[in-house]
Amino acid sequence: MADDRRERPLSLAPRGDGSSERGSRGVLGPVVRDSLQERVYRELRGSLIHGVFDAGEILRIQELADTLQTSTMPVREALARLVSEQALEALPSRSVRVPIITRERLDDLARARVLVEGELVRLAIGRLTPADFARIRELTRACEAAFGGTAPDKAQATSELNHAFHFAIYGAAGSAVLLPIVESLWLQSGPYVRVAARVYQDNPEFSAVHHHWELIEALERGDAEAALAALTDDITQSFNLIRGRLDAEASARKAANG
């Protein structure tokens, strides 16, 4: 591969015209040589966090390498790393897939996120600066506007804004131990983020950000109990919506089978 093909940045963001080289996924560009392996990993990791891939989707090394305009080696290494982080599953065919959604895994992730993220929220109380509060208010307004819009990349845009909101708070907690754990939990939650975005689209009566406002107000008051309640409601609302869809689909299958 020619060196001049590695000059442009890597991106999964959708094109401005709504088209893409991978359906609705957006454009993946080549990366520079000196940070190739790490940037391939971070691009795939970010895509998983924001629900770019469907649950159960097979990720093929050659296809990703062709789209990224790189060799298969950095892609193979990135996928192996993501498998070790439980973001992907290795298959007997030597390919990997995005984990399928199950009720057990859903419950486990929801419980873990409430526990760990709740502790970060507690630690953040008293540490958030006026600039931090201005930032998380700005992110909440932007997320609210994105949910109400009709952009073709709406799901990814709202996911990125939601992620930025939460991690602006968690970063203020100052815990070098807990923060990577939360990042891992969000990475494993990627398939659920994608499904949740579809559920919100089907149920516009649900507000996806009103718990953010409640959390901000509780943090400003220094009310740890109210902050934890708002965070718990925020995390569990999406998981509850997905749980309801899983239950409905199971009931439909049972009825169809007599």
PDB file of N, CA and C in Angstrom, residues 10-29 43 47 52-53 67-68 152-153 156 194:
ATOM      1  N   LEU A  10      -8.670   8.964  10.238  1.00  0.00           N
ATOM      2  CA  LEU A  10      -9.619   7.858  10.348  1.00  0.00           C
ATOM      3  C   LEU A  10     -10.904   8.358  10.967  1.00  0.00           C
ATOM      4  N   SER A  11     -12.044   7.997  10.397  1.00  0.00           N
ATOM      5  CA  SER A  11     -13.315   8.475  10.954  1.00  0.00           C
ATOM      6  C   SER A  11     -14.450   7.539  10.610  1.00  0.00           C
ATOM      7  N   LEU A  12     -15.308   7.283  11.598  1.00  0.00           N
ATOM      8  CA  LEU A  12     -16.543   6.543  11.371  1.00  0.00           C
ATOM      9  C   LEU A  12     -17.726   7.487  11.285  1.00  0.00           C
ATOM     10  N   ALA A  13     -17.502   8.790  11.362  1.00  0.00           N
ATOM     11  CA  ALA A  13     -18.612   9.735  11.348  1.00  0.00           C
ATOM     12  C   ALA A  13     -19.265   9.741   9.981  1.00  0.00           C
ATOM     13  N   PRO A  14     -20.613   9.831   9.916  1.00  0.00           N
ATOM     14  CA  PRO A  14     -21.304   9.860   8.647  1.00  0.00           C
ATOM     15  C   PRO A  14     -20.910  11.067   7.822  1.00  0.00           C
ATOM     16  N   ARG A  15     -20.992  10.941   6.500  1.00  0.00           N
ATOM     17  CA  ARG A  15     -20.740  12.063   5.609  1.00  0.00           C
ATOM     18  C   ARG A  15     -21.843  13.090   5.745  1.00  0.00           C
ATOM     19  N   GLY A  16     -21.545  14.305   5.332  1.00  0.00           N
ATOM     20  CA  GLY A  16     -22.543  15.355   5.408  1.00  0.00           C
ATOM     21  C   GLY A  16     -23.766  15.087   4.568  1.00  0.00           C
ATOM     22  N   ASP A  17     -23.609  14.336   3.456  1.00  0.00           N
ATOM     23  CA  ASP A  17     -24.767  14.076   2.600  1.00  0.00           C
ATOM     24  C   ASP A  17     -25.545  12.847   3.039  1.00  0.00           C
ATOM     25  N   GLY A  18     -25.161  12.261   4.187  1.00  0.00           N
ATOM     26  CA  GLY A  18     -25.903  11.116   4.714  1.00  0.00           C
ATOM     27  C   GLY A  18     -25.511   9.799   4.086  1.00  0.00           C
ATOM     28  N   SER A  19     -24.611   9.817   3.061  1.00  0.00           N
ATOM     29  CA  SER A  19     -24.208   8.571   2.423  1.00  0.00           C
ATOM     30  C   SER A  19     -23.012   8.007   3.147  1.00  0.00           C
ATOM     31  N   SER A  20     -22.614   6.796   2.759  1.00  0.00           N
ATOM     32  CA  SER A  20     -21.462   6.185   3.411  1.00  0.00           C
ATOM     33  C   SER A  20     -20.885   5.114   2.525  1.00  0.00           C
ATOM     34  N   GLU A  21     -19.681   4.690   2.865  1.00  0.00           N
ATOM     35  CA  GLU A  21     -19.048   3.596   2.155  1.00  0.00           C
ATOM     36  C   GLU A  21     -19.443   2.258   2.734  1.00  0.00           C
ATOM     37  N   ARG A  22     -20.029   2.267   3.938  1.00  0.00           N
ATOM     38  CA  ARG A  22     -20.478   1.022   4.561  1.00  0.00           C
ATOM     39  C   ARG A  22     -21.927   1.198   4.964  1.00  0.00           C
ATOM     40  N   GLY A  23     -22.797   1.411   3.983  1.00  0.00           N
ATOM     41  CA  GLY A  23     -24.207   1.607   4.279  1.00  0.00           C
ATOM     42  C   GLY A  23     -24.381   2.879   5.079  1.00  0.00           C
ATOM     43  N   SER A  24     -25.010   2.773   6.260  1.00  0.00           N
ATOM     44  CA  SER A  24     -25.268   3.932   7.100  1.00  0.00           C
ATOM     45  C   SER A  24     -24.145   4.167   8.098  1.00  0.00           C
ATOM     46  N   ARG A  25     -23.014   3.485   7.955  1.00  0.00           N
ATOM     47  CA  ARG A  25     -21.949   3.532   8.943  1.00  0.00           C
ATOM     48  C   ARG A  25     -21.060   4.758   8.830  1.00  0.00           C
ATOM     49  N   GLY A  26     -20.971   5.375   7.673  1.00  0.00           N
ATOM     50  CA  GLY A  26     -20.076   6.497   7.510  1.00  0.00           C
ATOM     51  C   GLY A  26     -18.761   6.074   6.898  1.00  0.00           C
ATOM     52  N   VAL A  27     -17.804   6.999   6.867  1.00  0.00           N
ATOM     53  CA  VAL A  27     -16.566   6.797   6.141  1.00  0.00           C
ATOM     54  C   VAL A  27     -15.429   6.469   7.089  1.00  0.00           C
ATOM     55  N   LEU A  28     -14.671   5.461   6.744  1.00  0.00           N
ATOM     56  CA  LEU A  28     -13.451   5.132   7.467  1.00  0.00           C
ATOM     57  C   LEU A  28     -12.282   5.554   6.585  1.00  0.00           C
ATOM     58  N   GLY A  29     -11.418   6.409   7.095  1.00  0.00           N
ATOM     59  CA  GLY A  29     -10.276   6.851   6.318  1.00  0.00           C
ATOM     60  C   GLY A  29      -8.998   6.189   6.780  1.00  0.00           C
ATOM     61  N   GLU A  43     -10.495   3.576  16.935  1.00  0.00           N
ATOM     62  CA  GLU A  43     -11.627   3.803  16.028  1.00  0.00           C
ATOM     63  C   GLU A  43     -12.677   2.702  16.185  1.00  0.00           C
ATOM     64  N   SER A  47     -16.433   3.073  17.869  1.00  0.00           N
ATOM     65  CA  SER A  47     -17.594   2.643  17.092  1.00  0.00           C
ATOM     66  C   SER A  47     -18.457   1.666  17.884  1.00  0.00           C
ATOM     67  N   VAL A  52     -22.334   1.613  16.703  1.00  0.00           N
ATOM     68  CA  VAL A  52     -22.283   1.647  15.243  1.00  0.00           C
ATOM     69  C   VAL A  52     -22.609   0.278  14.640  1.00  0.00           C
ATOM     70  N   PHE A  53     -22.241  -0.793  15.356  1.00  0.00           N
ATOM     71  CA  PHE A  53     -22.467  -2.143  14.853  1.00  0.00           C
ATOM     72  C   PHE A  53     -23.666  -2.791  15.533  1.00  0.00           C
ATOM     73  N   THR A  67     -11.629  -1.114   4.293  1.00  0.00           N
ATOM     74  CA  THR A  67     -12.315   0.147   4.559  1.00  0.00           C
ATOM     75  C   THR A  67     -11.394   1.141   5.246  1.00  0.00           C
ATOM     76  N   LEU A  68     -10.558   0.640   6.146  1.00  0.00           N
ATOM     77  CA  LEU A  68      -9.602   1.486   6.858  1.00  0.00           C
ATOM     78  C   LEU A  68      -8.380   1.820   6.010  1.00  0.00           C
ATOM     79  N   PRO A 152     -29.480  12.187   9.734  1.00  0.00           N
ATOM     80  CA  PRO A 152     -29.275  10.758   9.455  1.00  0.00           C
ATOM     81  C   PRO A 152     -28.341  10.080  10.450  1.00  0.00           C
ATOM     82  N   ASP A 153     -27.474  10.863  11.106  1.00  0.00           N
ATOM     83  CA  ASP A 153     -26.555  10.297  12.091  1.00  0.00           C
ATOM     84  C   ASP A 153     -27.028  10.572  13.505  1.00  0.00           C
ATOM     85  N   GLN A 156     -25.866   8.147  16.434  1.00  0.00           N
ATOM     86  CA  GLN A 156     -24.465   8.270  16.817  1.00  0.00           C
ATOM     87  C   GLN A 156     -24.210   9.619  17.482  1.00  0.00           C
ATOM     88  N   ARG A 194     -27.241   0.809  20.668  1.00  0.00           N
ATOM     89  CA  ARG A 194     -27.842   0.826  19.330  1.00  0.00           C
ATOM     90  C   ARG A 194     -29.324   0.470  19.393  1.00  0.00           C
TER      91      ARG A 194
END
